Coordinates of C-alpha atoms in Angstrom, one line a residue:
M7 CA 0.0 -0.1 0.1
L8 CA 2.5 2.2 1.4
R9 CA 4.7 1.7 -2.1
R10 CA 1.4 2.2 -4.3
I11 CA 1.3 5.9 -3.0
L12 CA 4.8 6.8 -2.6
L13 CA 6.2 6.5 -6.3
P14 CA 2.8 8.8 -7.5
T15 CA 3.8 11.1 -5.3
I16 CA 7.5 10.9 -5.9
L17 CA 6.6 11.4 -9.6
L18 CA 4.6 14.5 -8.7
I19 CA 6.8 16.2 -6.9
L20 CA 9.2 15.7 -10.0
G21 CA 7.0 16.8 -12.7
F22 CA 6.2 20.0 -10.1
G23 CA 9.5 20.8 -9.8
F24 CA 10.2 20.1 -13.6
W25 CA 7.9 22.9 -14.2
V26 CA 8.8 25.5 -11.5
S27 CA 12.5 25.2 -12.6
P28 CA 14.2 23.9 -15.7
D29 CA 17.5 24.1 -13.1
F30 CA 15.7 21.5 -11.1
K31 CA 15.9 18.9 -14.2
T32 CA 19.6 19.0 -14.4
I33 CA 20.0 18.2 -10.7
S34 CA 17.4 15.5 -10.6
A35 CA 19.1 14.0 -13.7
G36 CA 22.7 13.8 -12.0
V37 CA 20.8 12.4 -8.8
A38 CA 19.4 9.5 -11.3
I39 CA 22.7 9.1 -13.6
F40 CA 24.8 8.5 -10.0
L41 CA 21.6 5.9 -8.9
F42 CA 22.6 4.3 -12.1
G43 CA 26.3 4.1 -11.7
M44 CA 25.7 2.9 -8.1
L45 CA 22.7 0.3 -9.7
S46 CA 26.4 -0.6 -12.0
L47 CA 28.9 -0.5 -9.6
E48 CA 26.8 -3.0 -7.7
E49 CA 26.3 -5.4 -10.8
G50 CA 30.1 -5.4 -11.4
F51 CA 31.0 -6.3 -8.1
R52 CA 28.4 -9.0 -8.0
A53 CA 30.8 -10.6 -11.3
F54 CA 33.2 -11.1 -8.6
T55 CA 31.4 -12.3 -5.4
G56 CA 31.7 -16.3 -6.9
G57 CA 34.7 -17.7 -4.9
A58 CA 37.4 -14.9 -4.2
L59 CA 34.9 -12.8 -1.7
E60 CA 33.6 -15.7 -0.3
R61 CA 37.2 -17.2 0.8
L62 CA 38.4 -13.5 1.8
L63 CA 35.4 -14.0 4.1
R64 CA 36.7 -16.9 5.7
H65 CA 39.9 -15.7 6.2
T66 CA 39.1 -12.0 7.3
T67 CA 36.2 -12.9 9.9
S68 CA 38.1 -14.8 12.3
S69 CA 38.2 -11.9 14.9
T70 CA 35.8 -8.6 15.5
F71 CA 39.0 -6.6 14.6
H72 CA 39.1 -8.6 10.9
S73 CA 35.5 -8.2 10.9
L74 CA 35.8 -5.0 11.2
G75 CA 38.4 -4.6 8.5
F76 CA 36.9 -6.0 5.8
G77 CA 33.9 -3.7 5.7
V78 CA 35.7 -0.6 6.3
I79 CA 37.9 -1.8 3.0
S80 CA 35.4 -3.4 1.2
T81 CA 33.0 -0.4 1.5
T82 CA 35.9 2.0 0.4
I83 CA 36.3 -0.5 -3.1
M84 CA 32.6 -0.8 -3.9
Q85 CA 31.6 2.8 -2.1
S86 CA 28.3 1.2 -1.8
S87 CA 27.5 0.3 2.2
S88 CA 24.0 -1.0 1.1
L89 CA 25.7 -3.3 -0.8
V90 CA 28.1 -4.2 1.6
S91 CA 25.2 -4.7 3.8
V92 CA 22.8 -7.1 1.3
I93 CA 26.0 -9.3 0.8
T94 CA 26.8 -9.5 4.4
I95 CA 23.2 -10.2 5.1
S96 CA 23.3 -12.9 2.2
F97 CA 26.6 -14.7 3.9
L98 CA 24.9 -15.2 7.3
S99 CA 22.1 -16.6 5.8
A100 CA 23.9 -19.0 3.8
G101 CA 26.2 -20.0 7.7
L102 CA 29.1 -18.7 5.8
I103 CA 29.8 -16.1 8.6
T104 CA 28.6 -15.7 12.5
L105 CA 26.0 -12.9 14.0
A106 CA 29.4 -11.5 15.4
A107 CA 31.7 -11.1 12.5
G108 CA 28.4 -9.8 10.4
I109 CA 27.9 -7.2 13.1
G110 CA 31.1 -6.3 12.9
I111 CA 31.4 -6.3 8.5
I112 CA 28.0 -3.7 9.2
F113 CA 30.0 -1.3 11.9
G114 CA 33.4 -0.9 9.5
A115 CA 31.1 -0.3 6.8
N116 CA 29.7 2.5 8.1
L117 CA 33.6 3.6 8.4
G118 CA 34.0 2.9 4.8
T119 CA 30.8 4.9 3.3
T120 CA 32.4 8.0 4.9
T121 CA 35.8 7.9 2.1
G122 CA 32.6 8.7 -0.8
A123 CA 32.1 11.6 1.2
W124 CA 36.0 12.9 1.0
L125 CA 36.5 11.8 -3.0
V126 CA 33.5 14.0 -3.3
A127 CA 34.5 16.8 -1.2
G128 CA 38.2 16.4 -2.1
F129 CA 38.1 15.4 -5.2
G130 CA 34.9 15.9 -7.1
L131 CA 34.1 19.7 -6.6
K132 CA 37.7 20.9 -7.1
V133 CA 38.5 19.4 -10.9
N134 CA 36.2 19.2 -13.9
I135 CA 35.1 15.1 -12.9
A136 CA 32.6 15.0 -16.0
S137 CA 36.2 15.1 -18.0
Y138 CA 37.2 11.7 -16.6
A139 CA 33.8 10.2 -16.8
M140 CA 33.6 10.3 -20.7
P141 CA 36.7 7.9 -20.7
M142 CA 35.4 5.6 -18.4
L143 CA 31.7 5.1 -19.9
V144 CA 33.7 4.5 -23.7
F145 CA 35.8 1.8 -22.3
G146 CA 33.4 0.4 -19.5
V147 CA 31.0 -0.3 -22.1
I148 CA 33.5 -2.1 -24.6
M149 CA 34.0 -4.5 -22.2
M150 CA 30.2 -4.8 -20.7
F151 CA 29.9 -6.7 -24.2
Q152 CA 32.8 -9.4 -23.4
P153 CA 31.7 -12.9 -23.1
S154 CA 34.6 -12.8 -20.1
K155 CA 32.6 -12.7 -17.3
Q156 CA 35.6 -11.0 -15.4
L157 CA 35.9 -8.2 -18.1
K158 CA 32.3 -7.9 -18.4
G159 CA 32.2 -7.3 -14.2
A160 CA 35.1 -4.4 -14.9
G161 CA 33.4 -2.9 -17.7
Y162 CA 30.4 -2.4 -15.3
I163 CA 32.4 -0.9 -12.4
L164 CA 34.0 1.2 -15.0
S165 CA 30.3 2.9 -16.2
G166 CA 29.4 2.6 -12.9
L167 CA 32.6 4.9 -12.0
G168 CA 31.7 7.1 -14.8
F169 CA 28.0 7.7 -13.8
L170 CA 28.7 8.4 -10.8
F171 CA 31.5 11.3 -11.5
L172 CA 28.9 12.2 -14.2
G173 CA 26.2 13.0 -11.8
I174 CA 28.4 14.5 -9.6
H175 CA 28.7 16.9 -12.2
Y176 CA 25.4 17.2 -13.3
M177 CA 24.3 18.1 -9.3
K178 CA 27.4 20.4 -9.3
E179 CA 26.2 22.2 -12.3
G180 CA 22.3 22.5 -11.6
F181 CA 22.9 24.0 -8.0
D182 CA 25.2 26.2 -8.9
A183 CA 22.3 27.3 -11.9
F184 CA 20.0 26.9 -9.2
S185 CA 21.2 29.5 -6.8
G186 CA 21.0 32.2 -9.3
N187 CA 17.6 32.0 -9.2
I188 CA 16.2 30.4 -5.8
D189 CA 17.9 30.6 -2.6
L190 CA 17.4 27.3 -0.5
S191 CA 19.5 28.7 2.5
Q192 CA 16.3 31.4 3.2
F193 CA 14.7 28.0 4.7
S194 CA 17.5 26.9 7.4
V195 CA 16.4 25.8 10.7
S196 CA 18.9 26.7 13.2
G197 CA 19.1 25.0 16.4
Y198 CA 18.2 21.7 17.8
P199 CA 14.5 21.8 16.2
G200 CA 16.9 21.9 12.8
L201 CA 18.8 19.5 13.8
F202 CA 15.6 17.0 14.0
L203 CA 13.8 18.6 10.7
F204 CA 16.8 18.1 8.6
A205 CA 18.2 14.9 10.3
L206 CA 14.0 13.5 9.3
I207 CA 14.8 15.0 5.5
G208 CA 18.0 13.3 5.1
I209 CA 16.2 10.2 6.4
I210 CA 13.7 10.5 3.8
A211 CA 16.0 11.5 0.9
T212 CA 18.0 8.1 2.0
V213 CA 14.9 5.8 2.3
V214 CA 13.5 7.3 -1.3
M215 CA 16.7 6.8 -3.3
Q216 CA 18.0 4.3 -1.2
S217 CA 21.5 5.5 -0.6
S218 CA 23.2 6.9 1.5
H219 CA 25.9 7.9 -1.3
A220 CA 23.9 9.8 -3.1
T221 CA 21.7 11.5 -0.4
L222 CA 25.6 12.8 0.8
V223 CA 26.4 13.7 -2.8
L224 CA 23.3 15.9 -2.9
I225 CA 24.1 17.4 0.6
I226 CA 27.6 18.3 0.0
T227 CA 27.3 19.6 -4.1
A228 CA 24.5 21.9 -2.4
L229 CA 26.2 22.9 0.8
S230 CA 29.0 23.6 -2.0
V231 CA 27.0 26.7 -3.5
N232 CA 25.8 27.8 -0.7
Q233 CA 22.0 26.0 -1.1
I234 CA 22.0 24.8 2.6
S235 CA 23.6 26.0 5.6
Y236 CA 26.9 24.0 7.4
E237 CA 24.6 22.8 10.5
N238 CA 21.6 21.7 8.4
A239 CA 23.9 19.7 6.0
L240 CA 25.2 17.9 9.0
A241 CA 21.7 16.9 10.4
L242 CA 20.9 15.8 6.8
A243 CA 24.6 13.6 6.8
I244 CA 23.2 12.2 10.1
G245 CA 20.1 11.7 8.7
S246 CA 21.5 9.5 6.1
N247 CA 23.2 7.5 8.2
V248 CA 20.0 6.5 9.5
G249 CA 18.1 5.8 6.5
T250 CA 20.4 4.2 4.7
T251 CA 19.8 1.1 7.5
I252 CA 16.3 0.8 5.1
T253 CA 18.1 -1.5 2.2
A254 CA 19.6 -3.9 4.5
I255 CA 15.7 -3.9 6.1
I256 CA 14.0 -4.8 2.7
G257 CA 16.8 -7.4 2.0
A258 CA 16.2 -9.5 5.3
M259 CA 12.8 -9.3 4.7
S260 CA 13.4 -12.7 2.8
A261 CA 16.1 -13.8 4.5
N262 CA 16.6 -15.9 7.6
E263 CA 16.3 -15.1 11.9
A264 CA 20.3 -14.6 11.6
G265 CA 19.6 -12.2 8.4
K266 CA 16.3 -10.6 10.2
R267 CA 19.1 -10.0 12.8
L268 CA 22.6 -8.7 11.4
A269 CA 19.8 -5.7 9.7
S270 CA 18.2 -4.8 13.7
A271 CA 22.1 -4.3 14.7
H272 CA 22.2 -2.4 11.8
L273 CA 19.4 -0.3 12.4
I274 CA 19.9 0.0 16.5
F275 CA 24.1 0.8 15.5
N276 CA 23.2 3.8 12.9
L277 CA 20.2 5.4 15.6
V278 CA 22.9 4.8 18.4
T279 CA 25.4 6.7 16.0
G280 CA 22.4 9.7 15.1
I281 CA 21.6 10.4 19.1
I282 CA 25.2 10.4 19.5
A283 CA 25.9 13.1 16.9
I284 CA 23.1 15.1 17.1
A285 CA 23.7 15.3 21.0
L286 CA 27.0 16.4 20.5
I287 CA 26.9 18.0 17.7
Y288 CA 28.1 21.3 18.8
Q289 CA 30.7 19.7 20.6
L290 CA 32.0 18.6 17.7
M291 CA 31.3 21.5 15.1
D292 CA 34.2 22.8 18.0
F293 CA 36.2 20.1 17.2
I294 CA 36.0 20.1 13.5
D295 CA 36.9 23.8 13.4
W296 CA 40.0 22.6 15.5
F297 CA 40.6 20.0 13.4
A298 CA 40.0 21.9 10.2
R299 CA 42.8 24.0 11.8
Q300 CA 45.7 21.8 12.2
V301 CA 45.8 20.5 8.9
D302 CA 44.8 23.9 6.7
I303 CA 41.5 23.1 5.4
A304 CA 40.1 27.0 5.1
D305 CA 37.5 27.9 7.5
D306 CA 34.9 28.0 4.7
D307 CA 36.0 24.8 3.2
Y308 CA 32.5 23.3 5.1
S309 CA 32.1 20.2 1.9
L310 CA 35.4 19.5 3.6
K311 CA 34.8 19.8 7.0
L312 CA 31.0 17.6 6.3
A313 CA 33.4 15.1 5.2
V314 CA 35.4 15.0 8.5
F315 CA 32.2 15.1 10.8
H316 CA 30.6 12.2 8.8
T317 CA 33.9 10.2 9.8
I318 CA 34.5 11.4 13.6
F319 CA 30.8 10.4 14.4
N320 CA 31.1 7.1 12.8
L321 CA 34.1 6.6 14.1
I322 CA 32.4 7.6 17.8
G323 CA 29.4 5.1 16.9
V324 CA 32.2 2.4 16.4
L325 CA 34.2 3.3 19.4
V326 CA 30.8 2.9 22.0
M327 CA 28.9 -0.1 20.1
L328 CA 32.3 -2.3 19.1
P329 CA 32.3 -3.3 23.4
F330 CA 29.0 -4.3 22.9
I331 CA 29.0 -6.7 20.5
G332 CA 28.8 -9.8 22.5
K333 CA 25.6 -8.1 24.4
L334 CA 24.1 -7.6 21.1
V335 CA 24.1 -10.7 19.6
T336 CA 22.8 -12.7 23.0
T337 CA 20.0 -9.6 23.1
L338 CA 19.0 -10.2 19.4
E339 CA 19.2 -13.9 19.6
R340 CA 16.3 -13.8 22.5
I341 CA 14.7 -11.3 20.7
I342 CA 15.0 -13.1 17.6
P343 CA 14.6 -16.5 18.4
E344 CA 15.1 -19.3 15.8
K345 CA 11.7 -21.1 14.8
I346 CA 11.6 -24.9 15.6
P347 CA 9.1 -26.1 13.5
E348 CA 7.4 -28.9 13.2
V349 CA 8.5 -30.3 10.3
D350 CA 12.1 -29.1 9.6
Q351 CA 12.8 -26.4 7.2
P352 CA 15.5 -25.0 5.3
K353 CA 17.8 -22.4 7.7
Y354 CA 20.0 -21.4 4.9
L355 CA 18.0 -21.0 1.7
S356 CA 16.6 -17.8 0.9
G357 CA 16.4 -15.0 -2.0
L358 CA 19.3 -13.3 -0.8
S359 CA 21.4 -16.6 -0.6
A360 CA 20.3 -16.9 -4.7
D361 CA 21.5 -14.1 -5.8
Y362 CA 25.2 -15.0 -5.5
P363 CA 26.9 -17.8 -6.3
G364 CA 28.8 -18.7 -3.7
T365 CA 26.3 -17.8 -1.2
A366 CA 24.3 -19.9 -3.3
V367 CA 26.1 -22.9 -3.3
E368 CA 27.3 -22.7 0.7
A369 CA 23.7 -22.6 1.5
L370 CA 23.1 -25.7 -0.2
R371 CA 25.8 -27.3 1.4
N372 CA 24.8 -26.6 4.8
E373 CA 21.2 -27.4 3.8
T374 CA 22.5 -31.0 2.6
T375 CA 24.8 -31.5 5.1
R376 CA 21.5 -31.0 7.2
I377 CA 19.9 -33.9 6.0
Y378 CA 23.0 -36.0 6.1
D379 CA 22.7 -35.6 9.6
A380 CA 19.0 -36.2 9.7
A381 CA 19.6 -39.1 7.3
L382 CA 22.5 -40.8 9.9
R383 CA 20.4 -40.7 12.9
I384 CA 17.2 -42.6 10.9
I385 CA 19.6 -45.3 9.7
I386 CA 21.3 -45.8 12.5
N387 CA 17.4 -46.4 14.1
G388 CA 16.3 -48.3 11.4
L389 CA 19.6 -51.0 12.3
G390 CA 18.2 -51.3 15.5
F391 CA 21.2 -48.7 17.1
R392 CA 21.6 -45.6 18.6
K393 CA 23.8 -43.0 17.5
E394 CA 25.7 -41.9 20.5
D395 CA 26.3 -45.9 20.6
V396 CA 27.3 -46.0 16.7
M397 CA 29.3 -42.5 17.4
S398 CA 31.4 -43.4 20.1
D399 CA 34.5 -46.3 20.3
A400 CA 31.4 -49.0 21.9
D401 CA 31.5 -52.7 20.0
I402 CA 29.3 -52.5 17.4
E403 CA 29.5 -56.3 16.9
Q404 CA 28.5 -57.4 21.4
I405 CA 26.0 -54.7 21.1
A406 CA 24.1 -56.5 18.2
S407 CA 24.4 -59.8 19.2
S408 CA 23.1 -58.7 22.5
Q409 CA 20.1 -57.4 21.2
S410 CA 17.0 -60.1 21.5
R411 CA 14.7 -57.9 18.8
I412 CA 14.6 -54.5 17.0
H413 CA 11.7 -52.2 17.4
Q414 CA 10.6 -51.0 13.8
L415 CA 10.9 -47.3 13.1
D416 CA 8.8 -45.3 11.3
I417 CA 10.9 -44.5 8.8
D418 CA 8.3 -42.2 6.4
A419 CA 6.8 -40.4 9.4
V420 CA 10.5 -39.2 10.1
Y421 CA 11.4 -38.7 6.6
E422 CA 8.4 -36.4 6.4
R423 CA 9.6 -34.5 9.8
R424 CA 13.2 -34.3 9.2
I425 CA 13.2 -34.5 5.3
K426 CA 11.0 -34.1 3.1
G427 CA 10.8 -30.3 3.6
I428 CA 14.5 -29.5 3.2
Y429 CA 15.0 -31.3 1.0
S430 CA 12.5 -30.1 -1.7
A431 CA 12.9 -26.6 -0.7
I432 CA 17.2 -27.8 -1.7
I433 CA 15.1 -29.2 -5.6
A434 CA 13.2 -25.9 -5.3
F435 CA 15.7 -23.9 -4.9
I436 CA 18.2 -25.2 -7.5
S437 CA 15.6 -24.4 -10.4
T438 CA 15.4 -21.2 -9.3
T439 CA 19.2 -20.3 -10.1
T440 CA 20.3 -18.5 -12.9
F441 CA 24.2 -19.5 -13.2
S442 CA 25.5 -20.4 -16.8
R443 CA 26.1 -23.9 -17.2
H444 CA 29.7 -22.6 -17.6
D445 CA 30.5 -21.2 -14.1
E446 CA 32.4 -23.2 -12.0
H447 CA 29.6 -22.9 -9.7
S448 CA 27.1 -25.1 -11.8
A449 CA 29.0 -28.5 -11.3
R450 CA 29.5 -27.6 -7.6
I451 CA 25.3 -27.5 -7.5
H452 CA 24.7 -30.4 -9.6
W453 CA 26.9 -32.2 -6.9
L454 CA 25.1 -31.1 -3.9
R455 CA 21.5 -31.8 -6.0
D456 CA 22.7 -35.4 -6.9
A457 CA 24.3 -35.6 -3.0
S458 CA 20.7 -34.7 -1.8
M459 CA 19.0 -37.6 -4.1
N460 CA 22.3 -40.4 -2.5
I461 CA 21.1 -39.5 1.4
V462 CA 17.2 -39.9 0.2
E463 CA 18.3 -43.3 -1.8
S464 CA 19.8 -44.3 1.5
V465 CA 16.7 -43.8 3.6
K466 CA 14.5 -45.1 1.2
D467 CA 16.9 -48.1 1.3
T468 CA 16.6 -48.8 5.0
K469 CA 13.2 -48.7 4.7
H470 CA 13.2 -51.7 2.5
L471 CA 15.9 -53.7 4.7
Q472 CA 14.3 -52.7 7.8
K473 CA 11.8 -54.8 6.9
N474 CA 13.6 -58.3 7.0
L475 CA 15.9 -56.8 10.0
V476 CA 12.7 -57.0 12.2
R477 CA 12.1 -60.1 11.1
Y478 CA 15.4 -61.9 11.6
V479 CA 17.0 -60.4 14.2
G480 CA 16.6 -62.2 17.0
P481 CA 15.2 -65.6 17.9
G482 CA 14.9 -67.8 15.1
N483 CA 17.5 -69.3 12.2
K484 CA 20.8 -68.3 14.0
D485 CA 22.4 -68.1 10.6
M486 CA 19.8 -65.4 9.2
N487 CA 20.5 -64.0 12.7
A488 CA 24.0 -63.6 12.3
A489 CA 23.9 -62.8 8.4
Y490 CA 21.3 -59.7 9.2
N491 CA 23.8 -58.7 11.9
Q492 CA 26.8 -58.7 9.7
V493 CA 24.7 -56.4 7.2
R494 CA 23.7 -54.0 10.2
V495 CA 26.8 -53.9 11.7
K496 CA 29.3 -53.2 8.8
I497 CA 26.8 -50.1 7.9
A498 CA 27.0 -48.7 11.5
Y499 CA 30.9 -48.7 11.3
I500 CA 31.0 -47.5 7.5
I501 CA 29.3 -44.7 8.9
R502 CA 31.4 -44.4 12.3
E503 CA 34.5 -44.6 9.7
I504 CA 33.2 -41.5 7.7
D505 CA 32.4 -39.4 11.0
D506 CA 35.6 -40.1 12.2
L507 CA 37.4 -38.9 8.9
R508 CA 34.5 -35.9 9.7
N509 CA 35.6 -34.9 12.9
A510 CA 39.8 -35.7 12.6
E511 CA 40.0 -33.3 9.6
E512 CA 37.6 -30.4 10.6
G513 CA 35.0 -31.3 7.9
V514 CA 37.3 -31.8 5.0
I515 CA 38.1 -35.3 3.5
D516 CA 41.1 -36.6 2.1
M517 CA 39.4 -38.3 -1.1
S518 CA 42.1 -41.2 -0.8
S519 CA 40.3 -41.7 2.4
L520 CA 37.1 -42.1 1.0
E521 CA 38.2 -44.0 -1.6
A522 CA 39.5 -46.6 1.0
L523 CA 35.9 -46.7 2.3
K524 CA 34.5 -47.4 -0.9
Q525 CA 37.5 -50.6 -1.7
I526 CA 36.0 -51.8 1.5
V527 CA 32.3 -51.6 0.6
N528 CA 33.7 -54.0 -2.7
E529 CA 35.6 -56.5 -1.2
D530 CA 32.8 -57.3 1.4
R531 CA 30.0 -57.2 -1.1
E532 CA 32.1 -60.3 -2.4
K533 CA 32.6 -61.7 0.6
F534 CA 29.0 -61.5 1.5
N535 CA 27.8 -63.2 -1.8
N536 CA 30.5 -65.8 -1.0
S537 CA 29.1 -66.8 2.6
L538 CA 25.0 -66.5 1.4
S539 CA 26.3 -69.1 -1.5
D540 CA 27.7 -71.9 1.4
L541 CA 24.9 -70.8 3.6
I542 CA 22.5 -71.9 0.8
G543 CA 25.1 -74.6 -0.4
R544 CA 25.2 -76.6 2.8
G545 CA 20.9 -75.6 3.8
A546 CA 21.7 -73.7 6.8
I547 CA 18.8 -71.3 5.1
S548 CA 16.3 -71.6 2.5
P549 CA 16.4 -70.5 -1.4
I550 CA 14.0 -67.6 -0.5
M551 CA 15.7 -67.1 2.8
G552 CA 18.4 -66.9 0.6
S553 CA 16.8 -64.6 -2.2
S554 CA 15.2 -62.1 0.5
L555 CA 19.3 -62.1 2.2
M556 CA 20.5 -61.7 -1.6
N557 CA 18.0 -58.5 -2.2
D558 CA 18.3 -57.0 1.4
S559 CA 22.3 -57.3 0.7
G560 CA 22.1 -55.3 -2.1
Y561 CA 20.0 -52.4 0.0
A562 CA 22.9 -52.4 2.3
I563 CA 25.6 -52.0 -0.3
N564 CA 23.5 -49.2 -2.1
I565 CA 23.1 -47.5 1.4
M566 CA 26.9 -47.7 2.2
S567 CA 27.5 -46.3 -1.0
S568 CA 25.1 -43.3 -1.6
L569 CA 26.5 -42.5 2.1
I570 CA 30.3 -42.4 0.8
Q571 CA 28.9 -40.7 -2.5
A572 CA 27.1 -38.2 -0.5
A573 CA 30.4 -37.1 1.9
E574 CA 32.3 -36.9 -1.0
T575 CA 30.2 -34.2 -2.1
L576 CA 30.0 -32.8 1.5
Y577 CA 33.6 -32.6 2.8
V578 CA 35.9 -33.3 0.1
A579 CA 37.9 -30.4 -0.9
R580 CA 37.7 -28.9 -4.8
D581 CA 39.5 -27.0 -6.8
S582 CA 38.9 -25.1 -10.2
D583 CA 40.6 -27.6 -12.7
L584 CA 38.9 -30.7 -11.4
T585 CA 35.1 -28.7 -11.1
Q586 CA 35.9 -28.3 -14.5
T587 CA 36.6 -31.9 -15.7
V588 CA 33.5 -33.1 -14.4
H589 CA 31.8 -29.9 -15.6
D590 CA 33.3 -31.5 -19.4
I591 CA 32.1 -35.1 -17.9
L592 CA 28.6 -33.5 -16.8
D593 CA 28.2 -32.1 -20.5
D594 CA 29.1 -35.5 -22.2
Y595 CA 26.7 -37.4 -19.5
H596 CA 23.6 -35.1 -20.6
E597 CA 24.4 -35.8 -24.8
L598 CA 24.5 -39.9 -23.8
D599 CA 21.5 -39.2 -21.5
N600 CA 19.6 -37.4 -24.7
V601 CA 20.7 -40.2 -26.7
N602 CA 19.6 -42.7 -24.5
T603 CA 16.2 -40.8 -24.0
K604 CA 15.7 -41.5 -28.0
N605 CA 16.8 -45.6 -28.1
P606 CA 15.6 -46.4 -24.6
V607 CA 17.3 -49.4 -23.1
P608 CA 14.8 -52.4 -22.1
Q609 CA 14.9 -52.9 -18.3
D610 CA 13.3 -55.6 -16.0
E611 CA 10.2 -54.8 -15.2
T612 CA 9.8 -56.3 -11.5
L613 CA 12.3 -54.3 -10.7
N614 CA 11.1 -51.2 -12.2
T615 CA 7.8 -51.7 -10.2
E616 CA 9.4 -52.3 -6.4
H617 CA 11.9 -49.3 -7.3
A618 CA 9.0 -46.9 -8.2
D619 CA 7.1 -48.1 -5.3
G620 CA 10.1 -47.6 -3.0
L621 CA 9.9 -44.1 -4.8
E622 CA 6.3 -43.4 -4.3
H623 CA 7.1 -44.2 0.4
S624 CA 9.9 -42.2 0.0
A625 CA 7.9 -39.1 -1.5
R626 CA 5.4 -39.5 0.6

């Protein structure tokens, strides 16, 4: 409703301004060009968030001061605190960083955004900035049409800078001409009423433009031609600082609880900083006058003084809030608790996660890990064991032999509660990603999709295996009891081995270790088949029992193989060359799949029916 009213209102105000003064058109065009430049910059930097930025995050957010430094540097480079805020929320939602690290980045971004004011006040208003803009636009547009993702991204960045410079030029030209006809400084309001009024105007302007940079440039250019008073300009700068949180708040609407906490922290920080700046405004003005004399800033160079003020009050805000990050995290986690639904839903998948390749992959990996852990519990309980026994040093064979019976687990019901919602969301999320198949992240997304399918298949196979486990484990035919105990113990040991590897290497498993497990599974297949033939040959079990045991051993092999393949995707490090190789293999596979679709190979109808029935139950 608000948006429906806001847009027509803005258009009416702009139309009235165009009618009242032709110079207003120049100022408005400057703002529009500047905002378009911000959009181009954001688009350009998106091209470089597909790996390098994520890897940098892992190494630069290990402490609060590292996070703070990352926020300062990234915002200085990107010249957009809003973009850094939205990216940080997406990283937090995907589980790439902690809330404390995210808050540190937001604090740093507020410091980094002050460099924009310095560039405009110290450089943009002193030279003919339009002369630099034209070459940037020419080279930038040429690079935008190149097929390379990196060149295209660099082209957007170069064009964005060109539009920023051009926008600043037109705003300055517009205010120069505007000042000859109308003197806006006559509307200045002094004292605290003026501070609150113009802070509110700064908030509104930033909310409308969704860019504190654009608001600051507008303030600085107007101040440079004396269209607003110095005191009112400071209040506008404070308001723009508070208003910039709207972008993070909008971005957090599609994020999970972690993203909403970070947006709230951003709002709290900027509100506290704004209140401190207004409360100490006159003391800060005296300090800035003293500082200006120390560094040879002219007494009437109010544009540079505004840049100094913008830096000082943001720095004060960081120094005041930094010691309270821990308490802020605890408070936000209590106020915005994580919802615990009856049916598990995705925690990391969101609209923001899909915007960047690296965060999309990480979000998918975290969700796939969740269903992997849920599947392990289902499989272990379905085999008749407890997870704490399997994941410890307990003697699983002794536990199995001491059990007189196995209680049947309702695997379908547990699957519905713990896996289905997340698995469905993973498939839907992958279908919404629009990354090129030739992007290195495309292969990883395919691997994660296949890993999810393998995990679900292992649960389905456990459900089939459980039927005869319940029937044959315990009193009765001792040979069938021993054979089924052997099957379930082997699966439990494979699960334990994978978990040990995962914990020993801090979540990263060496490929050779999993290859060794695959070899063990293959060898056990041969041993079990030989043992089965011996049991049938000497009449220890009937052929019907042997048939059941043969089918169930196949389910067991599938369970172990599926878990190993899933672990390979989730916990084995990949490099770019391997990614490209697998991508080429996938291309060949798709071509072969198309051929097989046209010439299908006949299959055994009974197996197809059983497999389809299993999938149907698994889906339910």
